[in-house]
Amino acid sequence: MNFVKNVFLETNRNGNNQKNLIQSKSQFVCHYLPDSTITFINSRYAKLFTKQKHDLLGKKLLDFNKKYQKKEFSNFIKNLKKTKDFVICKDRFQSKTKEDIWIEWVSFPKFDKKGNLIEIQARGRDITEKERAVEEIKDQKKFLEILIDTIPSPIFYKDEKGRYLGCNQVFADRILNSDRNNIKGKTVFDFAKRIPRKLAEVYHKKDLDLIKKGGVQVYESKVQFADRKNHDVIFNKAVFRDAKGKIKGLVGVILDITDRKQILKDLMESEKKYRMLMENAPIGIISVDLKGRIMEVNTKLLNILGSPSAKETKKINILTFPFLVKAGISQDFKKCIKTHKPVIGQRPYTSKWGKKIYFSYHIKPLYDEKNKNQMIGVEALMEDISARKKAQFMLEKSNKKYRELIEAIPYGIVEINKKGRIMFCNDRYLELLKLKSKQSCISKKLWQMAQSERIKTELKLNIQNIFDKKFNPKSFFSSFKTQKKESMELRFDWNFKKDKAGRIIGMILIVTDISEQRKSEKRLLESYKHLGVINRKLAILLNLKVDESKNKKKVYKFILTSAYEISGADYCAIYQFDKENKKFIQLIRERPVKNENDNIPSYFLIKPKTPDYLKDFVKNKVRIQGFSADYSLKMFCNQDKLKQFILLPLISKGELSGCLFFGFRKKEAFSTQDLYFFDVFCAQTANILEDFWEKNKKV
């Protein structure tokens, strides 16, 4: 409000002070008429729109500032006329660097003597840092609320007078069974229906003591939860302070230990029974006084230790015997004696009599029967788990080797249950289907990994038929698309997984990517077909009678037809090369599309303006292939209809005798084998034509 007050005083003051304010570099100044026409601005306001002052004067805010909508601006003017007082508002702009800038505007209306609004004088200041700080605080508050609600234990926080400031959802539901909004501002006494008066007094007194003394407070108590039952809990509370270090309240966490206490209670009650059955117990039992002297030991433990007698065993002090200290067992006994709390552990141990044991023990306090608070020693239940540990170690080792083997196999391995859900898969399976992690497919149905609905249905029917009809293991095949839309052919080899009773509980599948195998088979088949076409056509060419001059057109036509079949081209042409005149003469060609302009010359010369690739072709006599857009093909065909071409030399006796031109409408890669076939075809064609031209001197 200091900013508003200062602006108000300066706006109503004449002279140099007001002029200084207007030209101030720390504020934005803009005067405009009720129709939004700008009458005055300072330099900083102009820089806000990366303009000069003279570029904005006389312009309307509504025309160049997209922030102002016509309806909103009209309402703003009406409000000024009605209130005849200044208005405060905030605007957000984008800087050159696309960062948001917040400006707080104070707009003052100016009226003439008749009370008509004649001008609005606006002053602004940059409040970006403040707004960013406010947004950051809001984000932090929201994060803390989510964090507190995520914690499964009840959490609450109060002010210095014991009034609730808030809580997490668990506290509201499990403790007070109330809406969180109804809890704020109340004390524990306001929830008499949920919290008995006596318990409320205990809580409140503890809270006030903590606020008075500060620090941390941990204690055990009973709390009536929303289920109307008293629960044993541990309160963990600590004070929080303001910036000056003054205590402003406390934060508390409630840990429910009801189940834990019940277990301890049952354990204590069962100790009496264990004493009676000590000698017949299937596990070792030993009781020790607070100084580590053995008071009782049963026969089972003597057998475990390999001890000759109870008398010899009682000579050992549990707290100081070197073997027990080295194994760490003495330390656990000391811990139980010191803390009065049970200790559970597992440790390897070699007894005084040389027997190697792996102990699992449970040490608990012993109390005087008359004085329940007087601890007189500890009792330990000790079991030799050497065989179990060895079996566990062997099992882990076996499982590790099994997993390593599964991961090392170069095939995808998947285990599914009878519903088709994936229970396990190895890394190779993830690689095949381009999956990121095992979590992305575990518990999902196998066919859900396919992207096509047709393949999903086909795979689902295959799996269901195998389970329903109990087929003998036999491979099946399926097309597949990965999540990256890559197609592949998969082979599934499988076998049933059975339980100990021999019942089928699932299936293990070995998945192999045979995409490359399929492609190779397809390419091989196409090669055989292609080779057959070449052999058939070349055989016919070789059987032509070259001395029959009347068959010239027939020979050219047949070569052209053969070229179409071999290349799969959309356009073909045959040219003879005149060495003396350095020109290509068109013998025959085929139009690629109907109604093509028939203005392609029947011959073209090799001259200075001829494209370089044709000069190189004549010089080097090497095949040229490429995309039509990169070459000038107007002497061969209408290249607008073709995407790709191949120009093949006809070489006879080491000299260029002509060429074959193939044009294609689609861009496709040619295999090395295809290009080899083209070269063979050209070589045979060149020999046939050379013999034919020798017999028929005129073309």
XYZ file of C-alpha atoms in Angstrom:
699
model
C 0.000 0.000 0.000
C 3.035 2.314 0.369
C 3.429 2.186 -3.396
C -0.234 3.170 -3.919
C 0.051 5.968 -1.371
C 3.196 7.392 -2.994
C 1.691 7.214 -6.473
C -1.470 8.953 -5.247
C 0.531 11.810 -3.714
C 2.771 12.218 -6.753
C -0.136 12.057 -9.193
C -1.852 14.966 -7.466
C 1.325 17.034 -7.153
C 2.563 19.440 -9.846
C 6.095 20.465 -10.615
C 9.404 18.724 -10.905
C 8.537 15.879 -8.523
C 5.738 14.701 -10.784
C 7.947 15.103 -13.856
C 10.662 13.035 -12.196
C 8.097 10.338 -11.386
C 6.913 10.246 -14.985
C 10.411 9.894 -16.368
C 11.399 7.422 -13.617
C 13.156 4.271 -14.813
C 11.715 2.256 -11.939
C 8.030 2.712 -12.898
C 5.846 2.278 -15.951
C 3.737 5.368 -16.814
C 0.876 5.466 -19.301
C -1.899 8.075 -19.778
C -4.783 7.247 -22.071
C -8.294 8.423 -22.988
C -11.497 6.533 -22.155
C -11.418 5.034 -25.684
C -7.910 3.623 -24.865
C -6.019 6.190 -27.032
C -2.552 6.734 -25.512
C -1.722 10.388 -24.710
C 1.532 9.935 -22.800
C 3.993 7.176 -21.881
C 7.463 7.091 -20.404
C 10.467 5.279 -21.912
C 10.183 2.218 -19.685
C 6.592 1.600 -20.788
C 7.645 1.786 -24.456
C 10.450 -0.736 -23.834
C 7.847 -3.134 -22.435
C 6.571 -3.547 -26.029
C 10.053 -3.079 -27.600
C 8.843 0.145 -29.224
C 9.813 3.814 -29.287
C 7.539 6.297 -27.496
C 6.477 8.009 -30.750
C 5.415 4.582 -32.154
C 2.794 4.172 -29.400
C 1.493 7.722 -28.879
C -1.933 8.137 -30.464
C -2.402 4.341 -30.720
C -5.125 2.492 -28.862
C -4.310 -0.012 -26.181
C -6.983 -2.300 -27.565
C -5.254 -2.395 -30.972
C -1.729 -3.453 -30.027
C -2.034 -4.936 -26.533
C -3.694 -8.351 -26.812
C -4.078 -8.426 -23.018
C -6.970 -6.000 -23.121
C -10.284 -7.360 -24.351
C -12.878 -4.840 -25.526
C -15.580 -5.989 -23.116
C -13.252 -6.101 -20.119
C -11.863 -2.644 -20.925
C -15.405 -1.247 -21.205
C -16.285 -2.641 -17.778
C -13.061 -1.174 -16.369
C -13.997 2.344 -17.647
C -17.548 2.019 -16.249
C -16.106 1.080 -12.869
C -13.827 4.143 -12.860
C -16.744 6.445 -13.723
C -18.859 4.884 -11.020
C -16.327 4.809 -8.160
C -14.346 7.921 -9.214
C -11.432 6.416 -7.339
C -8.151 4.706 -8.223
C -8.140 1.025 -9.220
C -5.364 -1.522 -8.592
C -4.859 -4.461 -10.951
C -2.149 -6.873 -12.100
C -1.088 -7.742 -15.655
C 1.249 -10.391 -17.012
C 3.407 -9.759 -20.096
C 6.054 -11.756 -21.957
C 9.579 -10.357 -22.307
C 11.876 -10.767 -25.317
C 13.232 -13.934 -23.714
C 9.663 -15.317 -23.403
C 9.743 -14.933 -19.613
C 6.639 -13.746 -17.766
C 6.751 -10.219 -16.280
C 4.158 -9.197 -13.673
C 3.223 -5.506 -13.305
C 0.996 -3.966 -10.646
C -0.949 -0.991 -12.045
C -2.554 1.882 -10.110
C -4.995 3.712 -12.410
C -6.269 7.191 -11.460
C -9.267 8.692 -13.278
C -9.260 12.426 -14.234
C -12.575 14.242 -14.556
C -13.456 17.684 -15.990
C -15.530 20.259 -14.122
C -18.753 18.619 -15.362
C -17.685 15.264 -13.901
C -16.874 13.659 -17.251
C -14.002 11.172 -17.361
C -11.344 12.731 -19.607
C -8.220 10.693 -18.935
C -6.797 7.729 -17.021
C -3.305 8.021 -15.568
C -1.717 4.640 -14.846
C 1.442 3.950 -12.865
C 2.982 0.504 -12.714
C 5.771 -1.309 -10.926
C 7.491 -4.625 -11.668
C 6.305 -7.229 -9.117
C 7.678 -10.252 -10.997
C 9.956 -11.408 -8.169
C 7.108 -11.124 -5.685
C 4.716 -13.123 -7.898
C 7.336 -15.782 -8.554
C 7.959 -16.062 -4.828
C 4.205 -16.402 -4.198
C 3.913 -19.115 -6.872
C 6.941 -20.944 -5.457
C 5.450 -20.845 -1.959
C 2.170 -22.208 -3.335
C 4.057 -25.024 -5.102
C 6.008 -25.848 -1.944
C 2.840 -25.849 0.132
C 1.103 -28.121 -2.354
C 4.101 -30.473 -2.380
C 4.165 -30.643 1.424
C 0.427 -31.374 1.534
C 0.865 -34.237 -0.949
C 3.909 -35.524 0.950
C 2.101 -35.493 4.312
C -0.956 -37.197 2.817
C 1.292 -39.887 1.330
C 2.713 -40.848 4.747
C 0.607 -43.768 6.100
C 0.894 -42.698 9.758
C -1.453 -40.083 11.296
C 0.200 -36.615 11.343
C -1.092 -33.428 12.975
C 0.210 -29.956 13.770
C -0.977 -27.431 16.373
C -0.306 -23.825 17.389
C 1.234 -22.739 20.686
C -2.188 -22.893 22.396
C -2.852 -26.482 21.400
C -5.272 -25.689 18.567
C -5.112 -27.793 15.421
C -3.532 -26.028 12.429
C -4.022 -29.057 10.173
C -3.446 -32.777 9.677
C -3.060 -35.407 6.981
C -5.945 -37.468 5.617
C -4.990 -40.536 7.671
C -5.318 -38.564 10.924
C -8.689 -37.144 9.860
C -10.042 -40.570 8.867
C -8.535 -42.977 11.410
C -8.329 -40.803 14.529
C -11.129 -38.218 14.406
C -13.274 -39.545 11.545
C -13.909 -35.958 10.506
C -13.408 -33.697 7.537
C -10.023 -31.923 7.674
C -11.673 -28.538 7.228
C -13.673 -29.112 10.440
C -10.526 -29.882 12.469
C -8.613 -26.642 11.942
C -8.825 -24.204 14.894
C -10.203 -26.770 17.360
C -8.593 -28.481 20.365
C -8.735 -32.116 21.496
C -11.557 -31.155 23.891
C -13.760 -30.206 20.932
C -13.867 -33.861 19.883
C -15.451 -35.296 23.018
C -17.375 -37.893 21.016
C -14.121 -39.290 19.660
C -11.595 -38.601 22.428
C -12.507 -39.416 26.069
C -11.987 -36.542 28.503
C -9.204 -38.288 30.434
C -7.193 -39.016 27.309
C -7.790 -35.478 26.014
C -6.373 -34.018 29.254
C -3.254 -36.224 28.941
C -2.685 -35.154 25.323
C -3.231 -31.476 26.036
C -0.930 -31.462 29.083
C 1.828 -33.202 27.120
C 1.431 -30.696 24.267
C 1.704 -27.665 26.582
C 4.763 -29.154 28.330
C 6.485 -29.622 24.964
C 5.642 -26.079 23.808
C 6.941 -24.699 27.093
C 10.214 -26.654 27.149
C 10.815 -27.061 23.400
C 12.741 -29.906 21.793
C 11.317 -33.372 21.023
C 8.808 -35.484 22.938
C 8.367 -39.254 22.550
C 6.021 -41.265 24.746
C 3.677 -44.224 24.668
C -0.041 -43.836 25.229
C -3.461 -45.103 24.271
C -5.600 -43.495 21.575
C -9.194 -44.221 20.707
C -9.321 -44.551 16.916
C -12.352 -43.995 14.703
C -13.158 -47.723 15.088
C -13.984 -46.940 18.779
C -11.134 -49.186 19.952
C -8.203 -48.111 22.095
C -4.896 -48.550 20.291
C -1.433 -48.605 21.798
C 0.579 -45.882 20.084
C 3.857 -43.995 20.274
C 3.692 -40.210 19.981
C 6.657 -38.532 18.273
C 6.324 -34.754 18.611
C 8.599 -31.776 18.040
C 8.146 -27.990 18.177
C 8.551 -25.662 15.196
C 9.717 -22.044 15.372
C 9.285 -18.846 13.371
C 12.107 -16.876 11.745
C 12.927 -15.217 15.083
C 13.283 -18.545 16.856
C 10.041 -18.253 18.784
C 8.056 -21.481 19.283
C 4.888 -21.278 17.172
C 3.514 -24.776 17.651
C 4.239 -28.475 17.314
C 4.130 -31.326 14.777
C 3.187 -34.845 15.842
C 3.282 -38.345 14.302
C 1.340 -41.273 15.755
C 2.757 -44.806 15.350
C 0.262 -47.613 15.991
C 2.054 -50.390 17.959
C -1.046 -52.327 19.050
C -0.165 -55.448 17.065
C 3.450 -55.319 18.204
C 2.458 -55.059 21.883
C -0.036 -57.873 21.527
C 2.682 -60.105 20.117
C 4.989 -59.255 23.011
C 2.216 -59.928 25.482
C 1.481 -63.316 23.961
C 5.188 -64.069 23.952
C 5.504 -63.308 27.655
C 2.531 -65.529 28.480
C 3.939 -68.372 26.479
C 7.279 -68.226 28.313
C 5.808 -70.057 31.306
C 4.713 -72.889 29.071
C 8.126 -73.034 27.454
C 9.769 -73.363 30.902
C 7.641 -76.416 31.656
C 8.451 -77.986 28.355
C 12.072 -76.870 28.329
C 13.682 -80.274 28.458
C 11.383 -81.694 25.777
C 11.575 -78.677 23.496
C 12.699 -79.354 19.904
C 14.946 -76.256 20.033
C 17.744 -75.192 22.369
C 16.787 -73.062 25.391
C 19.181 -71.242 27.698
C 18.592 -68.794 30.567
C 21.335 -66.405 31.721
C 21.557 -63.978 34.631
C 22.485 -60.307 34.245
C 26.212 -61.124 34.687
C 26.221 -63.680 31.868
C 26.239 -66.802 34.033
C 24.221 -69.724 32.664
C 21.363 -70.660 34.971
C 19.614 -73.297 32.866
C 20.274 -75.090 29.579
C 18.197 -77.843 28.009
C 19.367 -81.092 26.448
C 18.624 -79.994 22.899
C 21.088 -77.089 23.138
C 23.768 -79.403 24.628
C 23.394 -81.640 21.587
C 23.603 -78.641 19.239
C 26.823 -77.439 20.907
C 28.321 -80.939 21.152
C 28.727 -80.380 24.890
C 29.446 -83.407 27.123
C 27.248 -82.107 29.987
C 25.283 -79.207 31.420
C 27.969 -78.802 34.090
C 30.692 -78.206 31.495
C 28.464 -75.807 29.580
C 27.682 -73.733 32.679
C 31.396 -72.966 33.077
C 31.015 -70.609 30.071
C 30.155 -66.947 30.656
C 27.865 -65.859 27.820
C 29.006 -62.231 27.971
C 32.769 -62.822 27.999
C 33.455 -66.198 26.375
C 35.895 -65.406 23.465
C 34.167 -67.631 20.888
C 30.780 -66.011 21.595
C 32.278 -62.506 21.579
C 33.974 -63.157 18.231
C 30.728 -64.453 16.714
C 28.794 -61.375 17.943
C 26.369 -63.443 20.033
C 27.619 -61.988 23.339
C 26.873 -58.480 22.075
C 23.242 -59.437 21.368
C 22.854 -60.823 24.901
C 24.322 -57.601 26.319
C 21.932 -55.559 24.176
C 18.917 -57.432 25.515
C 20.126 -56.969 29.121
C 20.803 -53.274 28.601
C 17.607 -52.350 26.719
C 15.224 -54.844 28.372
C 14.006 -55.604 24.858
C 14.031 -58.827 22.860
C 16.804 -59.370 20.306
C 16.537 -61.619 17.261
C 19.558 -62.715 15.265
C 21.274 -65.266 13.058
C 25.023 -65.931 13.276
C 27.571 -68.658 12.443
C 29.381 -70.105 15.475
C 31.992 -72.722 16.306
C 31.478 -74.169 19.794
C 34.097 -74.831 22.467
C 33.947 -78.488 21.467
C 34.659 -77.767 17.775
C 31.138 -78.133 16.370
C 30.249 -75.688 13.561
C 26.748 -74.267 13.873
C 24.621 -71.583 12.241
C 22.508 -70.220 15.100
C 19.090 -68.601 14.817
C 18.148 -67.183 18.200
C 15.558 -65.115 19.989
C 16.780 -63.480 23.198
C 14.197 -61.973 25.567
C 14.225 -60.506 29.092
C 13.312 -62.531 32.183
C 11.449 -60.748 34.999
C 10.914 -61.589 38.637
C 7.548 -63.263 39.141
C 6.720 -61.092 42.155
C 8.113 -57.836 40.823
C 7.241 -57.641 37.155
C 9.464 -54.606 36.673
C 12.577 -56.308 38.051
C 14.663 -57.892 35.322
C 16.642 -60.919 36.558
C 18.213 -62.148 33.333
C 17.527 -63.221 29.774
C 16.326 -66.346 28.054
C 17.283 -67.427 24.556
C 15.598 -69.828 22.167
C 18.369 -71.177 19.958
C 18.038 -73.310 16.845
C 20.676 -74.817 14.567
C 19.703 -73.784 11.029
C 22.923 -74.966 9.358
C 21.100 -77.401 7.069
C 18.514 -74.765 6.163
C 21.218 -72.166 5.439
C 23.120 -74.608 3.295
C 19.984 -75.493 1.364
C 19.126 -71.797 1.017
C 22.639 -71.058 -0.247
C 22.455 -73.900 -2.765
C 18.993 -72.777 -3.866
C 20.174 -69.190 -4.354
C 23.227 -70.421 -6.239
C 21.053 -72.643 -8.409
C 18.563 -69.847 -9.053
C 21.411 -67.482 -9.953
C 22.833 -69.964 -12.462
C 19.340 -70.592 -13.833
C 18.705 -66.871 -14.279
C 22.136 -66.350 -15.847
C 21.424 -69.200 -18.254
C 17.987 -67.830 -19.124
C 19.411 -64.349 -19.740
C 22.317 -65.728 -21.801
C 20.088 -67.698 -24.191
C 19.750 -65.774 -27.511
C 16.004 -66.416 -27.617
C 13.103 -64.633 -25.984
C 11.727 -66.711 -23.089
C 8.283 -66.072 -21.632
C 6.348 -67.846 -18.898
C 2.559 -67.415 -18.858
C -0.212 -68.789 -16.661
C -3.396 -70.451 -17.928
C -5.036 -67.061 -18.414
C -2.248 -65.993 -20.729
C -0.713 -63.513 -18.271
C 3.058 -63.073 -18.428
C 4.711 -64.235 -15.181
C 8.322 -63.956 -16.334
C 10.338 -62.878 -19.367
C 14.048 -62.532 -20.069
C 15.910 -59.514 -21.459
C 16.056 -60.966 -24.973
C 12.238 -60.960 -25.122
C 12.277 -57.260 -24.204
C 14.806 -56.599 -26.986
C 12.691 -58.447 -29.562
C 9.541 -56.437 -28.795
C 11.429 -53.160 -28.154
C 10.062 -52.953 -24.584
C 11.747 -50.702 -22.012
C 11.424 -52.834 -18.877
C 9.970 -56.062 -17.523
C 7.435 -54.062 -15.530
C 5.866 -52.963 -18.831
C 4.779 -56.526 -19.669
C 4.665 -58.577 -16.415
C 1.038 -59.445 -15.462
C -0.201 -58.407 -18.903
C -1.625 -60.958 -21.319
C 0.777 -62.183 -23.992
C -1.419 -61.078 -26.885
C -1.690 -57.552 -25.470
C 1.928 -57.009 -26.557
C 0.798 -57.072 -30.222
C -0.236 -53.746 -31.799
C -2.653 -55.155 -34.411
C -6.139 -56.314 -33.393
C -5.966 -59.124 -35.966
C -2.697 -60.442 -34.543
C -4.029 -60.089 -30.977
C -7.072 -62.235 -31.852
C -4.967 -64.808 -33.732
C -2.434 -65.157 -30.888
C -5.188 -65.333 -28.241
C -6.959 -68.169 -30.107
C -3.679 -70.088 -30.519
C -2.908 -69.907 -26.776
C -6.480 -70.754 -25.702
C -6.670 -73.731 -28.080
C -3.392 -75.118 -26.729
C -4.686 -74.958 -23.123
C -8.230 -76.169 -23.948
C -7.273 -79.071 -26.214
C -3.928 -79.867 -24.551
C -2.090 -80.126 -27.876
C 1.309 -81.761 -28.060
C 4.125 -79.199 -28.276
C 4.362 -77.833 -31.811
C 5.697 -74.521 -33.107
C 3.321 -71.830 -34.307
C 4.068 -68.588 -36.097
C 2.723 -65.050 -35.794
C 3.331 -61.687 -37.370
C 4.053 -59.014 -34.821
C 4.401 -55.258 -34.583
C 6.449 -53.685 -31.808
C 5.430 -50.536 -29.916
C 7.698 -48.694 -32.376
C 5.533 -50.058 -35.274
C 8.320 -52.326 -36.540
C 7.055 -55.513 -38.229
C 8.556 -58.896 -37.462
C 7.868 -62.605 -37.903
C 8.034 -64.635 -34.671
C 8.176 -68.376 -34.093
C 6.783 -69.676 -30.794
C 8.130 -73.022 -29.482
C 6.374 -74.038 -26.272
C 5.801 -76.652 -23.613
C 3.423 -76.940 -20.662
C 4.452 -76.034 -17.114
C 3.051 -78.434 -14.516
C 2.809 -78.511 -10.731
C 3.946 -81.380 -8.499
C 0.633 -83.171 -9.087
C 1.150 -83.054 -12.847
C -1.582 -80.469 -13.456
C -1.016 -77.902 -16.173
C -0.542 -74.468 -14.565
C 0.968 -72.543 -17.423
C 3.221 -72.542 -20.430
C 6.840 -71.679 -21.220
C 7.432 -70.241 -24.683
C 10.672 -69.723 -26.574
C 10.289 -66.795 -28.975
C 12.545 -66.538 -32.045
C 12.681 -63.645 -34.483
C 12.625 -65.244 -37.951
C 12.062 -61.981 -39.837
C 15.472 -62.105 -41.538
C 14.989 -65.794 -42.336
C 11.641 -65.029 -43.987
C 13.161 -62.134 -45.922
C 16.061 -64.331 -47.057
C 13.649 -67.038 -48.208
C 11.611 -64.446 -50.066
C 14.719 -62.928 -51.679
C 15.971 -66.388 -52.654
C 12.627 -67.249 -54.263
C 12.575 -63.948 -56.121
C 16.172 -64.575 -57.245
C 15.220 -67.951 -58.659
C 12.274 -66.413 -60.481
C 14.415 -63.523 -61.731
C 17.176 -65.841 -62.897
C 14.637 -67.992 -64.703
C 13.279 -64.953 -66.563
C 16.810 -63.910 -67.599
C 17.743 -67.405 -68.783
C 14.517 -67.727 -70.752
C 14.850 -64.326 -72.435
C 18.569 -64.671 -73.186
C 17.977 -68.121 -74.657
C 15.405 -66.643 -77.034
C 17.763 -63.770 -77.928
C 20.628 -66.159 -78.666
C 18.410 -68.185 -81.005
C 17.415 -65.156 -83.139
C 18.628 -65.300 -86.731
C 20.763 -62.186 -87.183
C 20.760 -62.394 -90.966
C 17.026 -61.714 -91.230
C 16.993 -57.967 -91.869
C 13.229 -57.874 -91.988
C 13.067 -58.811 -88.265
C 14.809 -55.621 -87.031
C 11.680 -54.157 -85.392
C 10.824 -57.544 -83.927
C 14.307 -57.849 -82.354
C 14.128 -54.343 -80.801
C 10.602 -54.924 -79.549
C 11.564 -58.266 -78.028
C 14.617 -56.791 -76.258
C 12.413 -53.982 -74.928
C 9.787 -56.429 -73.639
C 12.514 -58.552 -72.011
C 13.976 -55.445 -70.344
C 10.554 -54.638 -68.853
C 10.184 -58.120 -67.402
C 13.707 -58.217 -65.993
C 13.799 -54.722 -64.466
C 10.156 -54.137 -63.515
C 10.608 -50.611 -64.881
C 7.735 -48.294 -65.833
C 9.598 -46.924 -68.847
C 12.317 -48.402 -71.084
C 14.260 -47.169 -74.138
C 17.089 -48.591 -76.330
C 19.704 -46.304 -77.932
C 22.516 -46.943 -80.428
C 25.667 -44.830 -80.102
C 27.105 -43.285 -83.298
C 30.839 -43.080 -82.517
C 31.731 -40.848 -85.490
C 29.076 -38.179 -84.833
C 29.038 -38.720 -81.053
C 25.280 -39.018 -80.826
C 22.755 -41.463 -79.343
C 20.062 -42.680 -81.762
C 16.790 -43.920 -80.308
C 15.898 -47.378 -81.617
C 12.705 -47.986 -79.653
C 11.019 -46.731 -76.489
C 7.844 -47.152 -74.465
C 5.760 -44.284 -73.076
C 5.392 -44.388 -69.252
C 1.884 -42.957 -69.219
C -0.834 -42.249 -71.725
C -1.105 -38.862 -73.426
C 2.537 -37.944 -72.646
C 3.873 -35.107 -74.809
C 5.588 -36.812 -77.699
C 8.293 -34.184 -78.170
C 11.261 -36.266 -77.027
C 13.974 -36.202 -79.804
C 14.858 -39.432 -81.591
C 18.573 -38.682 -81.093
C 20.781 -36.313 -79.071
C 24.384 -35.144 -79.527
C 27.222 -35.203 -77.013
C 28.258 -31.566 -77.090
C 29.593 -28.930 -74.612
C 26.146 -28.214 -73.153
C 25.355 -31.892 -72.625
C 24.953 -32.760 -68.863
C 28.184 -33.919 -67.267
C 26.794 -37.278 -66.228
C 26.239 -38.213 -69.938
C 29.771 -37.101 -70.840
C 31.118 -39.283 -68.012
C 28.874 -42.129 -69.174
C 30.347 -42.015 -72.698
C 33.884 -41.675 -71.348
C 33.811 -44.256 -68.530
C 31.150 -46.641 -69.903
C 29.872 -47.296 -66.326
C 26.286 -47.769 -65.148
C 24.581 -44.590 -63.754
C 21.630 -44.725 -61.362
C 19.936 -42.020 -59.311
C 16.818 -40.010 -58.550
C 15.237 -38.057 -61.404
C 15.117 -34.864 -59.370
C 18.936 -34.800 -59.293
C 19.501 -35.233 -63.072
C 18.324 -33.690 -66.350
C 16.514 -36.463 -68.266
C 14.621 -34.436 -70.880
C 16.483 -36.151 -73.763
C 15.230 -39.563 -72.533
C 11.665 -38.989 -71.324
C 9.225 -36.795 -69.439
C 11.016 -37.020 -66.084
C 8.091 -35.513 -64.102
C 6.456 -38.946 -64.065
C 9.571 -40.836 -62.919
C 11.253 -40.882 -59.504
C 14.332 -43.017 -60.240
C 16.323 -44.196 -63.290
C 19.170 -46.490 -64.379
C 21.303 -45.866 -67.474
C 23.106 -49.049 -68.575
C 25.943 -49.122 -71.176
C 25.899 -51.577 -74.096
C 29.562 -52.462 -74.601
C 30.814 -54.534 -77.517
C 34.489 -55.300 -78.100
C 35.425 -52.804 -75.390
C 33.604 -49.910 -77.098
C 30.298 -48.197 -76.228
C 27.719 -49.314 -78.791
C 24.558 -48.008 -77.137
C 22.617 -47.882 -73.885
C 19.467 -49.044 -72.113
C 17.393 -46.527 -70.101
C 15.083 -47.793 -67.294
C 12.725 -45.375 -65.510
C 10.793 -46.088 -62.279
C 7.836 -44.251 -60.710
C 8.650 -45.462 -57.183
C 11.825 -45.035 -55.158
C 13.089 -48.517 -54.345
C 16.539 -49.801 -53.450
C 18.107 -52.258 -55.909
C 19.966 -55.248 -54.566
C 23.462 -56.096 -55.732
C 21.975 -59.181 -57.371
C 19.437 -57.073 -59.329
C 22.200 -54.808 -60.644
C 24.282 -57.841 -61.548
C 21.353 -59.259 -63.562
C 20.996 -55.902 -65.363
C 24.699 -55.938 -66.266
C 24.520 -59.520 -67.579
C 21.420 -58.673 -69.591
C 23.170 -55.620 -71.091
C 26.259 -57.648 -71.972
C 24.208 -60.312 -73.785
C 22.041 -57.662 -75.473
C 25.152 -55.749 -76.655
C 26.567 -58.899 -78.297
C 23.258 -59.722 -80.027
C 22.816 -56.173 -81.337
C 26.446 -55.921 -82.487
C 26.071 -59.133 -84.543
C 22.719 -57.937 -85.806
C 24.118 -54.533 -86.840
C 27.076 -56.196 -88.605
C 24.650 -58.209 -90.728
C 22.427 -55.171 -91.310
C 24.675 -52.173 -91.912
C 21.752 -49.732 -92.039
C 19.921 -48.985 -88.752
